[in-house]
């Protein structure tokens, strides 16, 4: 009856709690790609997989005894990556409920993300070491291949022993990986060549979290200066991506991509001017 009095341009917000998941030890959570499942990382070393249709627990994954720091889903929702503050990463195959591969490091894992096109590849940001790209073996029993990445001249600070990279994420197709550093830098890394394509200085504050939009055209960062920054990304297609272009269009494709200058520019800033509260996640 009062629908005509409502503002048609006003966004709709939920007014009531529809359901509550009984998981008191959850510290982080992440939805699957299609939103059908929710993974909760718990402080007791377990990961629960929830079915959002029935709100029941589908899987209970025992990662270890250390508290989990976060989870990452694969695009197909078949694999999930769990990592803890003891330096262990486990890639789970949810179809069997067993670990596909496990990688251990000497420092705590700050952030880890699965490749959007290859579920057996993931990047890891460590607290006191340089970031890595991990590739699972051909079989479950084969050890993973760990490759260190060089994203800065001083990947680990000699005084504080803290790593330069603080967060990471993949682009839309996994051609590029983006890293945030403790010195306020955002870098774009070509995954195929393992080289830094471009970088930009956001501020003097450390970048806490970074995420890429589904189109791959923008990234958003959350820094310790309590400002969210939306950055526009302009990057050419990698050589691995251009391999899929047909031979007839390859010449024109290369000419088009050659004109693109790699850049990351800040498009907008969001902050709470009144209360100056910290943003928990970007």
Short mmCIF file of C-alpha atoms in Angstrom, two decimals:
data_model
loop_
_atom_site.label_atom_id
_atom_site.label_comp_id
_atom_site.label_asym_id
_atom_site.label_seq_id
_atom_site.Cartn_x
_atom_site.Cartn_y
_atom_site.Cartn_z
CA UNK A 1 0.00 0.00 0.00
CA UNK A 2 2.87 2.36 0.79
CA UNK A 3 5.04 1.26 -2.13
CA UNK A 4 4.14 4.41 -4.10
CA UNK A 5 5.56 6.56 -1.31
CA UNK A 6 8.96 4.86 -1.40
CA UNK A 7 11.88 6.39 -3.24
CA UNK A 8 12.51 4.20 -6.33
CA UNK A 9 16.19 5.21 -6.38
CA UNK A 10 16.86 4.33 -2.76
CA UNK A 11 18.91 1.11 -2.41
CA UNK A 12 17.36 -1.80 -0.57
CA UNK A 13 19.05 -2.92 2.63
CA UNK A 14 18.16 -5.97 4.72
CA UNK A 15 16.06 -5.03 7.73
CA UNK A 16 16.16 -8.33 9.61
CA UNK A 17 18.51 -11.26 10.16
CA UNK A 18 17.20 -14.14 8.07
CA UNK A 19 19.38 -16.90 9.54
CA UNK A 20 22.32 -17.42 11.85
CA UNK A 21 25.09 -19.98 11.37
CA UNK A 22 26.15 -21.65 14.61
CA UNK A 23 29.91 -21.30 14.25
CA UNK A 24 31.34 -19.46 17.24
CA UNK A 25 35.00 -20.15 16.33
CA UNK A 26 34.86 -18.64 12.83
CA UNK A 27 37.34 -15.82 12.23
CA UNK A 28 37.14 -15.52 8.41
CA UNK A 29 34.61 -16.54 5.79
CA UNK A 30 34.35 -16.61 2.01
CA UNK A 31 31.59 -17.46 -0.46
CA UNK A 32 32.16 -19.76 -3.40
CA UNK A 33 32.16 -18.35 -6.92
CA UNK A 34 28.42 -18.94 -7.46
CA UNK A 35 27.45 -18.19 -3.85
CA UNK A 36 26.08 -21.69 -3.15
CA UNK A 37 28.60 -22.48 -0.41
CA UNK A 38 30.24 -20.60 2.43
CA UNK A 39 33.59 -21.55 3.95
CA UNK A 40 34.45 -20.46 7.49
CA UNK A 41 38.02 -20.47 8.76
CA UNK A 42 38.06 -21.26 12.47
CA UNK A 43 40.46 -20.51 15.28
CA UNK A 44 40.66 -24.21 16.22
CA UNK A 45 42.25 -25.17 12.88
CA UNK A 46 39.09 -26.43 11.18
CA UNK A 47 37.26 -25.23 8.08
CA UNK A 48 33.51 -25.72 7.75
CA UNK A 49 31.77 -25.79 4.35
CA UNK A 50 28.16 -24.60 4.63
CA UNK A 51 25.38 -25.21 2.12
CA UNK A 52 23.57 -21.88 1.79
CA UNK A 53 20.33 -23.52 0.63
CA UNK A 54 19.89 -25.78 3.65
CA UNK A 55 22.25 -23.92 6.06
CA UNK A 56 23.83 -27.25 6.99
CA UNK A 57 27.49 -28.20 7.24
CA UNK A 58 28.59 -30.22 4.21
CA UNK A 59 32.25 -30.77 5.08
CA UNK A 60 34.46 -30.45 8.14
CA UNK A 61 38.07 -30.03 7.08
CA UNK A 62 40.74 -30.51 9.76
CA UNK A 63 43.60 -28.31 8.61
CA UNK A 64 45.73 -28.60 11.77
CA UNK A 65 46.07 -27.28 15.30
CA UNK A 66 47.04 -23.70 14.45
CA UNK A 67 44.39 -21.03 13.92
CA UNK A 68 43.37 -20.48 10.32
CA UNK A 69 44.02 -17.05 8.81
CA UNK A 70 41.71 -17.36 5.80
CA UNK A 71 40.37 -19.42 2.91
CA UNK A 72 40.27 -19.10 -0.89
CA UNK A 73 37.90 -20.79 -3.34
CA UNK A 74 38.66 -22.04 -6.82
CA UNK A 75 36.47 -20.86 -9.69
CA UNK A 76 34.81 -24.27 -10.02
CA UNK A 77 34.15 -24.50 -6.24
CA UNK A 78 35.77 -27.94 -6.26
CA UNK A 79 38.99 -26.87 -4.54
CA UNK A 80 39.49 -24.70 -1.49
CA UNK A 81 42.72 -23.37 -0.02
CA UNK A 82 43.20 -23.03 3.75
CA UNK A 83 46.19 -21.37 5.42
CA UNK A 84 47.20 -20.71 9.02
CA UNK A 85 49.56 -18.56 11.08
CA UNK A 86 52.02 -21.46 11.48
CA UNK A 87 53.05 -21.30 7.82
CA UNK A 88 51.02 -24.20 6.37
CA UNK A 89 48.82 -24.12 3.24
CA UNK A 90 46.51 -26.97 2.28
CA UNK A 91 44.69 -27.31 -1.03
CA UNK A 92 41.57 -29.47 -0.52
CA UNK A 93 39.63 -31.45 -3.09
CA UNK A 94 36.03 -31.17 -1.87
CA UNK A 95 34.85 -33.99 -4.13
CA UNK A 96 36.82 -36.46 -2.00
CA UNK A 97 37.32 -34.38 1.14
CA UNK A 98 41.10 -35.00 1.10
CA UNK A 99 44.12 -32.75 0.76
CA UNK A 100 45.32 -32.40 -2.83
CA UNK A 101 48.65 -30.81 -1.85
CA UNK A 102 50.24 -29.17 1.17
CA UNK A 103 53.02 -26.58 1.40
CA UNK A 104 54.82 -25.49 4.57
CA UNK A 105 56.85 -22.33 5.15
CA UNK A 106 59.02 -20.94 7.93
CA UNK A 107 56.81 -17.92 8.61
CA UNK A 108 53.11 -17.21 8.98
CA UNK A 109 50.95 -17.01 5.87
CA UNK A 110 49.42 -13.54 5.55
CA UNK A 111 47.39 -14.08 2.38
CA UNK A 112 46.90 -16.81 -0.24
CA UNK A 113 44.77 -16.97 -3.39
CA UNK A 114 43.97 -19.70 -5.95
CA UNK A 115 44.54 -19.05 -9.64
CA UNK A 116 41.17 -18.33 -11.33
CA UNK A 117 41.92 -20.54 -14.35
CA UNK A 118 44.21 -23.22 -12.88
CA UNK A 119 42.96 -24.55 -9.55
CA UNK A 120 46.26 -26.33 -8.84
CA UNK A 121 48.23 -23.06 -8.73
CA UNK A 122 48.09 -20.49 -5.94
CA UNK A 123 50.10 -17.53 -4.68
CA UNK A 124 51.17 -17.06 -1.06
CA UNK A 125 52.20 -13.92 0.82
CA UNK A 126 54.34 -14.64 3.89
CA UNK A 127 54.98 -12.50 6.96
CA UNK A 128 58.78 -12.73 6.89
CA UNK A 129 59.62 -14.16 3.47
CA UNK A 130 59.23 -13.23 -0.17
CA UNK A 131 55.91 -14.23 -1.82
CA UNK A 132 55.68 -17.55 -3.66
CA UNK A 133 53.80 -19.28 -6.45
CA UNK A 134 52.95 -22.87 -5.57
CA UNK A 135 52.03 -25.51 -8.15
CA UNK A 136 50.60 -28.83 -7.04
CA UNK A 137 52.20 -32.06 -8.22
CA UNK A 138 50.75 -34.36 -10.86
CA UNK A 139 49.62 -36.80 -8.15
CA UNK A 140 48.48 -36.33 -4.57
CA UNK A 141 51.69 -37.89 -3.28
CA UNK A 142 53.97 -35.64 -5.37
CA UNK A 143 55.45 -32.62 -3.54
CA UNK A 144 54.41 -29.17 -4.76
CA UNK A 145 56.74 -26.89 -6.71
CA UNK A 146 57.41 -23.66 -4.80
CA UNK A 147 58.85 -20.69 -6.70
CA UNK A 148 59.94 -17.47 -4.98
CA UNK A 149 58.85 -14.18 -6.53
CA UNK A 150 60.96 -11.04 -6.73
CA UNK A 151 58.56 -8.10 -6.50
CA UNK A 152 60.86 -5.54 -4.86
CA UNK A 153 64.54 -4.83 -4.35
CA UNK A 154 64.15 -5.52 -0.63
CA UNK A 155 61.56 -8.29 -0.33
CA UNK A 156 62.38 -8.63 3.39
CA UNK A 157 63.31 -5.65 5.56
CA UNK A 158 66.74 -6.20 7.14
CA UNK A 159 65.81 -4.35 10.35
CA UNK A 160 62.28 -5.53 11.15
CA UNK A 161 62.57 -8.85 9.22
CA UNK A 162 59.10 -8.15 7.83
CA UNK A 163 58.21 -9.01 4.26
CA UNK A 164 57.44 -6.24 1.78
CA UNK A 165 54.28 -7.92 0.43
CA UNK A 166 51.28 -7.80 2.75
CA UNK A 167 48.40 -8.95 0.50
CA UNK A 168 47.77 -10.38 -2.97
CA UNK A 169 45.08 -11.25 -5.49
CA UNK A 170 44.77 -12.48 -9.07
CA UNK A 171 43.28 -10.57 -11.96
CA UNK A 172 40.24 -11.71 -13.91
CA UNK A 173 41.90 -14.48 -15.94
CA UNK A 174 44.99 -14.97 -13.80
CA UNK A 175 47.27 -13.30 -16.33
CA UNK A 176 48.36 -10.78 -13.70
CA UNK A 177 48.73 -10.91 -9.93
CA UNK A 178 48.50 -7.80 -7.78
CA UNK A 179 50.47 -7.27 -4.58
CA UNK A 180 50.18 -4.67 -1.84
CA UNK A 181 53.26 -3.80 0.20
CA UNK A 182 54.01 -2.43 3.64
CA UNK A 183 55.26 0.80 2.05
CA UNK A 184 52.00 1.65 0.30
CA UNK A 185 52.90 0.28 -3.13
CA UNK A 186 50.64 -1.70 -5.45
CA UNK A 187 52.44 -3.86 -8.02
CA UNK A 188 51.20 -5.81 -11.04
CA UNK A 189 53.10 -9.03 -11.76
CA UNK A 190 52.95 -10.92 -15.05
CA UNK A 191 52.38 -14.49 -13.90
CA UNK A 192 53.83 -16.07 -17.04
CA UNK A 193 57.13 -14.16 -17.04
CA UNK A 194 57.28 -13.63 -13.22
CA UNK A 195 58.18 -9.97 -13.81
CA UNK A 196 56.71 -6.77 -12.40
CA UNK A 197 54.89 -4.90 -15.17
CA UNK A 198 54.08 -1.67 -13.31
CA UNK A 199 53.66 -0.26 -9.83
CA UNK A 200 52.19 2.83 -8.19
CA UNK A 201 52.58 4.53 -4.82
CA UNK A 202 49.25 4.92 -3.03
CA UNK A 203 50.44 6.34 0.29
CA UNK A 204 53.03 5.90 2.99
CA UNK A 205 50.76 3.47 4.86
CA UNK A 206 50.77 -0.29 4.45
CA UNK A 207 48.19 -1.96 2.22
CA UNK A 208 46.16 -4.43 4.28
CA UNK A 209 43.89 -6.03 1.68
CA UNK A 210 43.49 -5.93 -2.09
CA UNK A 211 40.77 -7.27 -4.38
CA UNK A 212 39.95 -7.21 -8.09
CA UNK A 213 36.50 -6.71 -9.58
CA UNK A 214 34.96 -9.45 -11.79
CA UNK A 215 35.72 -7.55 -15.00
CA UNK A 216 39.37 -7.13 -14.07
CA UNK A 217 39.34 -3.41 -14.85
CA UNK A 218 39.63 -2.10 -11.28
CA UNK A 219 41.13 -3.07 -7.95
CA UNK A 220 40.27 -1.83 -4.47
CA UNK A 221 42.78 -1.51 -1.64
CA UNK A 222 42.40 -1.06 2.10
CA UNK A 223 45.30 0.68 3.83
CA UNK A 224 46.20 1.42 7.43
CA UNK A 225 45.47 5.12 6.83
CA UNK A 226 41.75 4.19 6.94
CA UNK A 227 41.13 4.96 3.27
CA UNK A 228 39.69 2.66 0.62
CA UNK A 229 41.15 3.36 -2.82
CA UNK A 230 39.59 2.26 -6.09
CA UNK A 231 42.31 2.00 -8.73
CA UNK A 232 41.80 1.69 -12.46
CA UNK A 233 44.04 -0.93 -14.06
CA UNK A 234 45.27 -0.58 -17.63
CA UNK A 235 47.42 -3.56 -18.59
CA UNK A 236 48.12 -5.23 -21.94
CA UNK A 237 47.35 -8.89 -22.54
CA UNK A 238 50.20 -11.21 -21.61
CA UNK A 239 52.00 -13.36 -24.16
CA UNK A 240 50.26 -16.39 -22.68
CA UNK A 241 46.88 -14.74 -23.19
CA UNK A 242 47.63 -13.70 -26.76
CA UNK A 243 48.39 -17.33 -27.63
CA UNK A 244 44.67 -17.94 -27.80
CA UNK A 245 44.21 -15.33 -30.50
CA UNK A 246 43.77 -16.77 -33.98
CA UNK A 247 46.57 -16.38 -36.50
CA UNK A 248 44.43 -14.17 -38.71
CA UNK A 249 43.85 -11.61 -35.94
CA UNK A 250 47.25 -11.86 -34.29
CA UNK A 251 48.87 -9.00 -36.21
CA UNK A 252 46.14 -6.49 -35.43
CA UNK A 253 45.97 -7.76 -31.85
CA UNK A 254 49.68 -7.16 -31.28
CA UNK A 255 49.47 -3.70 -32.78
CA UNK A 256 46.58 -2.81 -30.47
CA UNK A 257 48.27 -4.15 -27.36
CA UNK A 258 51.53 -2.37 -28.17
CA UNK A 259 49.80 0.97 -27.75
CA UNK A 260 48.69 0.19 -24.18
CA UNK A 261 50.93 1.68 -21.52
CA UNK A 262 50.76 -0.35 -18.27
CA UNK A 263 49.42 1.82 -15.46
CA UNK A 264 47.54 1.72 -12.16
CA UNK A 265 45.80 4.99 -11.30
CA UNK A 266 43.67 5.94 -8.30
CA UNK A 267 40.11 6.65 -9.46
CA UNK A 268 38.32 7.22 -6.12
CA UNK A 269 38.91 7.38 -2.38
CA UNK A 270 36.45 6.33 0.31
CA UNK A 271 36.87 7.17 3.99
CA UNK A 272 34.86 7.84 7.13
CA UNK A 273 35.62 11.51 7.68
CA UNK A 274 33.56 11.83 10.87
CA UNK A 275 34.48 8.77 12.96
CA UNK A 276 37.70 7.76 11.16
CA UNK A 277 37.01 4.08 11.70
CA UNK A 278 39.20 1.33 10.26
CA UNK A 279 37.82 -0.65 7.33
CA UNK A 280 37.89 -4.36 8.10
CA UNK A 281 37.94 -5.60 4.50
CA UNK A 282 38.10 -4.28 0.96
#
